[in-house]
Amino acid sequence: MIRVLFVCLGNICRSPMAEGVFAHLVNQADLATTIDVDSAGTSSWHVGEPPHPGTQRVLQQHGIALSSTARQVDQTDLQTADYIVAMDRENVRDLQRLDRHGRLNGKLHLLLDFAPAGGPRDVPDPYYDNNFDAVYRLVDGASRGLLAHIRRERGL
Ligand code: 4NP
């Protein structure tokens, strides 16, 4: 099993959206038994909560089902995930700080590094501006790039 873990700050807006979008693409590619998709937050602020209503709405509008409960990223994640995909550079810094045992080497990525060139590097946080549609477009484009990357790298 190849494990992909999306990480943001709260695990209620961006990373559950990426989890839903990416899992949908994985299903369409008939790879659901090969690629496991999950998400977590660097903070514990929203642990136990469902995705933000804005994330639920935008996924629903695109026909994507998601059941996700917010949780905080832990040491086991750093060990067991094959691809840890952060939404922004603050998440990258927080994950690097958490990585006291050097488990992250080579598996930490920034989602928008897989997006078509010319866009932003960080997924903006819709928690503050409510622009879930713009986030969806960024996440969707980069998720396609990420899946292509994993398929190439793993020969799938
Ligand atoms: P997320 O968004 O990291 O995309 O889930 C946020 C959710 C909550 C907060 C910040 C960002 N907050 O400050 O509580």
Short mmCIF file of C-alpha atoms and ligand atoms in Angstrom, two decimals:
data_model
loop_
_atom_site.label_atom_id
_atom_site.label_comp_id
_atom_site.label_asym_id
_atom_site.label_seq_id
_atom_site.Cartn_x
_atom_site.Cartn_y
_atom_site.Cartn_z
CA MET A 1 0.00 0.00 0.00
CA ILE A 2 1.26 3.47 -0.86
CA ARG A 3 0.22 5.95 1.80
CA VAL A 4 -0.45 9.59 0.94
CA LEU A 5 -1.10 12.01 3.80
CA PHE A 6 -2.26 15.59 3.19
CA VAL A 7 -1.44 18.07 5.94
CA CYS A 8 -2.69 21.56 6.75
CA LEU A 9 -3.05 23.58 9.95
CA GLY A 10 -6.55 22.71 11.18
CA ASN A 11 -7.43 19.59 9.11
CA ILE A 12 -10.90 21.02 8.47
CA CYS A 13 -10.51 23.12 5.27
CA ARG A 14 -7.63 22.44 2.86
CA SER A 15 -6.25 18.98 3.69
CA PRO A 16 -9.67 17.26 3.87
CA MET A 17 -10.48 18.90 0.52
CA ALA A 18 -7.24 17.51 -0.93
CA GLU A 19 -8.01 14.11 0.61
CA GLY A 20 -11.44 14.06 -1.04
CA VAL A 21 -10.23 15.27 -4.43
CA PHE A 22 -7.20 12.98 -4.52
CA ALA A 23 -9.11 9.90 -3.34
CA HIS A 24 -11.67 10.59 -6.08
CA LEU A 25 -8.89 10.64 -8.71
CA VAL A 26 -7.38 7.48 -7.24
CA ASN A 27 -10.77 5.75 -7.50
CA GLN A 28 -11.22 6.86 -11.09
CA ALA A 29 -7.78 5.42 -11.86
CA ASP A 30 -8.76 2.09 -10.24
CA LEU A 31 -5.95 2.46 -7.72
CA ALA A 32 -7.98 2.51 -4.49
CA THR A 33 -6.50 -0.79 -3.33
CA THR A 34 -2.97 0.45 -4.04
CA ILE A 35 -3.03 4.03 -2.76
CA ASP A 36 -4.34 4.93 0.70
CA VAL A 37 -5.34 8.59 1.21
CA ASP A 38 -5.64 10.40 4.53
CA SER A 39 -5.26 13.88 6.02
CA ALA A 40 -4.22 15.45 9.32
CA GLY A 41 -3.48 18.85 10.86
CA THR A 42 -0.35 20.25 12.47
CA SER A 43 -2.52 21.75 15.24
CA SER A 44 -4.93 20.07 17.63
CA TRP A 45 -7.39 22.97 17.45
CA HIS A 46 -10.21 21.19 15.59
CA VAL A 47 -9.59 17.55 16.51
CA GLY A 48 -12.80 15.53 16.27
CA GLU A 49 -14.60 18.00 14.01
CA PRO A 50 -16.02 17.30 10.55
CA PRO A 51 -14.73 19.27 7.54
CA HIS A 52 -15.64 22.97 7.36
CA PRO A 53 -19.05 23.58 5.68
CA GLY A 54 -17.24 25.37 2.82
CA THR A 55 -15.13 22.28 2.09
CA GLN A 56 -18.19 20.03 2.32
CA ARG A 57 -20.12 22.27 -0.09
CA VAL A 58 -17.41 22.50 -2.73
CA LEU A 59 -16.77 18.75 -2.70
CA GLN A 60 -20.48 18.04 -2.93
CA GLN A 61 -20.76 20.42 -5.91
CA HIS A 62 -18.13 18.36 -7.69
CA GLY A 63 -19.75 15.04 -6.83
CA ILE A 64 -17.08 14.02 -4.35
CA ALA A 65 -18.03 12.17 -1.16
CA LEU A 66 -15.84 12.59 1.91
CA SER A 67 -16.14 11.47 5.49
CA SER A 68 -13.30 12.86 7.55
CA THR A 69 -12.78 13.69 11.20
CA ALA A 70 -10.04 16.16 12.07
CA ARG A 71 -6.98 14.72 13.80
CA GLN A 72 -3.47 15.90 14.56
CA VAL A 73 -0.45 14.55 12.70
CA ASP A 74 1.72 12.30 14.90
CA GLN A 75 5.02 10.43 14.88
CA THR A 76 3.37 7.32 13.45
CA ASP A 77 2.27 9.34 10.43
CA LEU A 78 5.83 10.50 9.84
CA GLN A 79 6.93 6.87 9.91
CA THR A 80 4.19 5.18 7.90
CA ALA A 81 3.28 7.73 5.21
CA ASP A 82 5.11 7.49 1.89
CA TYR A 83 4.10 10.93 0.65
CA ILE A 84 3.41 13.73 3.14
CA VAL A 85 1.90 16.59 1.17
CA ALA A 86 1.71 19.97 2.90
CA MET A 87 -0.61 22.78 1.88
CA ASP A 88 1.78 25.63 2.64
CA ARG A 89 5.31 26.40 3.77
CA GLU A 90 4.22 27.00 7.34
CA ASN A 91 2.96 23.39 7.43
CA VAL A 92 6.36 22.29 6.04
CA ARG A 93 8.18 24.13 8.83
CA ASP A 94 5.86 22.72 11.50
CA LEU A 95 6.34 19.17 10.17
CA GLN A 96 10.11 19.58 10.09
CA ARG A 97 10.01 20.75 13.70
CA LEU A 98 7.95 17.70 14.65
CA ASP A 99 10.38 15.36 12.88
CA ARG A 100 12.78 14.76 15.74
CA HIS A 101 13.76 11.28 14.51
CA GLY A 102 14.52 12.13 10.89
CA ARG A 103 11.61 10.13 9.52
CA LEU A 104 10.57 12.69 6.92
CA ASN A 105 13.58 12.42 4.67
CA GLY A 106 12.50 12.60 1.06
CA LYS A 107 8.78 12.18 1.71
CA LEU A 108 7.76 15.78 2.45
CA HIS A 109 6.27 17.71 -0.46
CA LEU A 110 4.42 20.96 -1.09
CA LEU A 111 1.13 20.27 -2.91
CA LEU A 112 1.41 23.15 -5.36
CA ASP A 113 4.83 21.95 -6.52
CA PHE A 114 2.71 19.48 -8.52
CA ALA A 115 0.49 22.22 -10.00
CA PRO A 116 0.85 23.65 -13.49
CA ALA A 117 3.64 26.24 -13.46
CA GLY A 118 2.97 29.89 -12.77
CA GLY A 119 0.64 29.68 -9.80
CA PRO A 120 1.19 30.32 -6.09
CA ARG A 121 3.34 27.98 -3.95
CA ASP A 122 1.05 27.97 -0.92
CA VAL A 123 -2.63 26.96 -0.90
CA PRO A 124 -4.33 30.03 0.60
CA ASP A 125 -6.29 29.34 3.75
CA PRO A 126 -10.04 29.64 3.05
CA TYR A 127 -10.72 29.68 6.79
CA TYR A 128 -9.94 33.38 6.68
CA ASP A 129 -11.37 34.53 3.31
CA ASN A 130 -14.01 31.85 2.63
CA ASN A 131 -12.79 31.39 -0.96
CA PHE A 132 -13.29 27.65 -1.09
CA ASP A 133 -13.86 27.64 -4.87
CA ALA A 134 -10.42 29.11 -5.61
CA VAL A 135 -8.86 26.57 -3.25
CA TYR A 136 -10.70 23.76 -5.01
CA ARG A 137 -9.27 24.77 -8.39
CA LEU A 138 -5.72 24.85 -7.02
CA VAL A 139 -6.14 21.54 -5.18
CA ASP A 140 -7.70 19.82 -8.19
CA GLY A 141 -4.96 20.88 -10.61
CA ALA A 142 -2.15 19.90 -8.27
CA SER A 143 -3.79 16.60 -7.27
CA ARG A 144 -3.73 15.49 -10.90
CA GLY A 145 -0.04 16.37 -11.05
CA LEU A 146 0.63 14.53 -7.80
CA LEU A 147 -1.11 11.36 -8.99
CA ALA A 148 0.85 11.46 -12.26
CA HIS A 149 4.06 11.86 -10.24
CA ILE A 150 3.28 8.89 -7.98
CA ARG A 151 2.30 6.71 -10.92
CA ARG A 152 5.57 7.54 -12.67
CA GLU A 153 7.66 7.03 -9.57
CA ARG A 154 5.96 3.74 -8.62
CA GLY A 155 5.45 2.38 -12.11
CA LEU A 156 1.63 2.31 -11.77
P1 4NP B 1 -7.06 24.50 7.44
O1 4NP B 1 -7.73 25.88 7.84
O2 4NP B 1 -5.65 24.53 7.99
O3 4NP B 1 -7.08 24.54 5.96
O4 4NP B 1 -7.92 23.43 8.02
C1 4NP B 1 -7.76 26.41 9.13
C2 4NP B 1 -8.71 25.97 10.03
C3 4NP B 1 -8.79 26.56 11.28
C4 4NP B 1 -7.91 27.56 11.63
C5 4NP B 1 -6.97 27.99 10.73
C6 4NP B 1 -6.90 27.41 9.49
N1 4NP B 1 -8.00 28.19 12.90
O5 4NP B 1 -7.34 29.21 13.11
O6 4NP B 1 -8.75 27.68 13.77
#
